[in-house]
Amino acid sequence: MKGILYIPYANSSCVKDFTYDKPLTSEQYVKMETKEYNDHKNGVDTMMVTRYGNNMSYNSYNKRKFNYKKQSYEFFECDCIVLNDDGKPQTLFELVNHEKEQEPFVLILNLNEKKLTDDADIETEIKKWISDSTKVKNCKRLSDVEVMYHLPKKDFKLKVDNRICVLKDCKFLKIMSSVSYNVFAMMISKITFVKE
């Protein structure tokens, strides 16, 4: 079955998301570092005290606050052919059954090779995910169960027959083509169809 795979990427700008100031003089740099040290000295000292009551890493009553910036995401689009684990075309009916069962299943995606080679950003995202997964698989200390647990996860969107579904916690399994990396199998933890 033909479809469109939506590949997520972090939406950020190398110009807007960073502030570029003029270079600091030596005096300004020393002043900045001194202020940084004085501002955080007490907190660091508290963390480093080894007595049970004062060390924040042992004492769960001292709450640490973190300020996170919410990351927004955009999606690359790539044409693909969706196959089941036998290598036969996947049907919409089978995908709907997977949603009802709510169990992990395997999909094989055959991405449009021309689109991948023409768009370096899509190629980079897919290759990075495959590379990170391969590093985990090649770790000799991990058992097969531990490898599956630690594989990096990625959420994709898939449009088939004018319906969009979210493929949650996808894990790369293996490349299915001896020629290119554009045909690969992945394990999907959960599939959910969304209303447009």
Short mmCIF file of N, CA and C in Angstrom, two decimals, residues 3 5 17 21 28 30 37 62 74 85 116 123 126 137 154-155 166 181 187:
data_model
loop_
_atom_site.label_atom_id
_atom_site.label_comp_id
_atom_site.label_asym_id
_atom_site.label_seq_id
_atom_site.Cartn_x
_atom_site.Cartn_y
_atom_site.Cartn_z
N GLY A 3 1.84 5.15 0.76
CA GLY A 3 1.56 6.09 1.83
C GLY A 3 2.57 7.21 1.85
N LEU A 5 5.08 9.04 4.66
CA LEU A 5 5.65 8.99 6.01
C LEU A 5 6.05 10.40 6.40
N ASP A 17 17.48 31.19 17.78
CA ASP A 17 17.54 30.44 19.04
C ASP A 17 18.82 30.65 19.82
N ASP A 21 26.61 37.80 21.07
CA ASP A 21 27.06 39.08 21.60
C ASP A 21 28.46 39.36 21.09
N GLN A 28 35.88 41.49 31.50
CA GLN A 28 34.46 41.14 31.47
C GLN A 28 34.27 39.64 31.69
N VAL A 30 36.28 37.53 33.35
CA VAL A 30 36.55 37.20 34.76
C VAL A 30 35.39 37.64 35.63
N TYR A 37 30.04 31.93 39.68
CA TYR A 37 30.48 31.14 40.82
C TYR A 37 29.73 31.56 42.08
N ASN A 62 14.04 17.92 49.45
CA ASN A 62 14.52 19.12 48.78
C ASN A 62 14.23 18.98 47.30
N GLU A 74 8.52 19.88 13.57
CA GLU A 74 7.93 19.91 12.24
C GLU A 74 8.15 18.52 11.63
N ASP A 85 5.17 -7.63 7.89
CA ASP A 85 6.42 -8.33 8.23
C ASP A 85 6.73 -9.48 7.27
N LEU A 116 14.82 10.68 -0.84
CA LEU A 116 15.86 10.65 0.19
C LEU A 116 17.16 11.28 -0.30
N GLU A 123 17.42 12.46 4.69
CA GLU A 123 18.46 11.42 4.70
C GLU A 123 19.21 11.43 6.03
N ILE A 126 16.98 9.97 8.98
CA ILE A 126 16.85 8.51 8.92
C ILE A 126 18.18 7.83 9.25
N LYS A 137 22.70 -2.03 19.18
CA LYS A 137 22.71 -3.45 18.79
C LYS A 137 24.11 -4.06 18.86
N LYS A 154 11.34 6.56 18.04
CA LYS A 154 10.96 7.71 17.23
C LYS A 154 9.48 7.59 16.91
N ASP A 155 8.76 8.69 16.98
CA ASP A 155 7.35 8.71 16.61
C ASP A 155 7.21 9.24 15.19
N VAL A 166 -0.67 7.77 13.89
CA VAL A 166 0.57 8.03 14.60
C VAL A 166 1.19 6.69 14.97
N TYR A 181 19.70 1.84 2.24
CA TYR A 181 19.11 1.86 3.58
C TYR A 181 17.65 2.31 3.56
N MET A 187 9.84 -1.87 14.59
CA MET A 187 8.82 -2.36 15.52
C MET A 187 8.05 -1.15 16.03
#
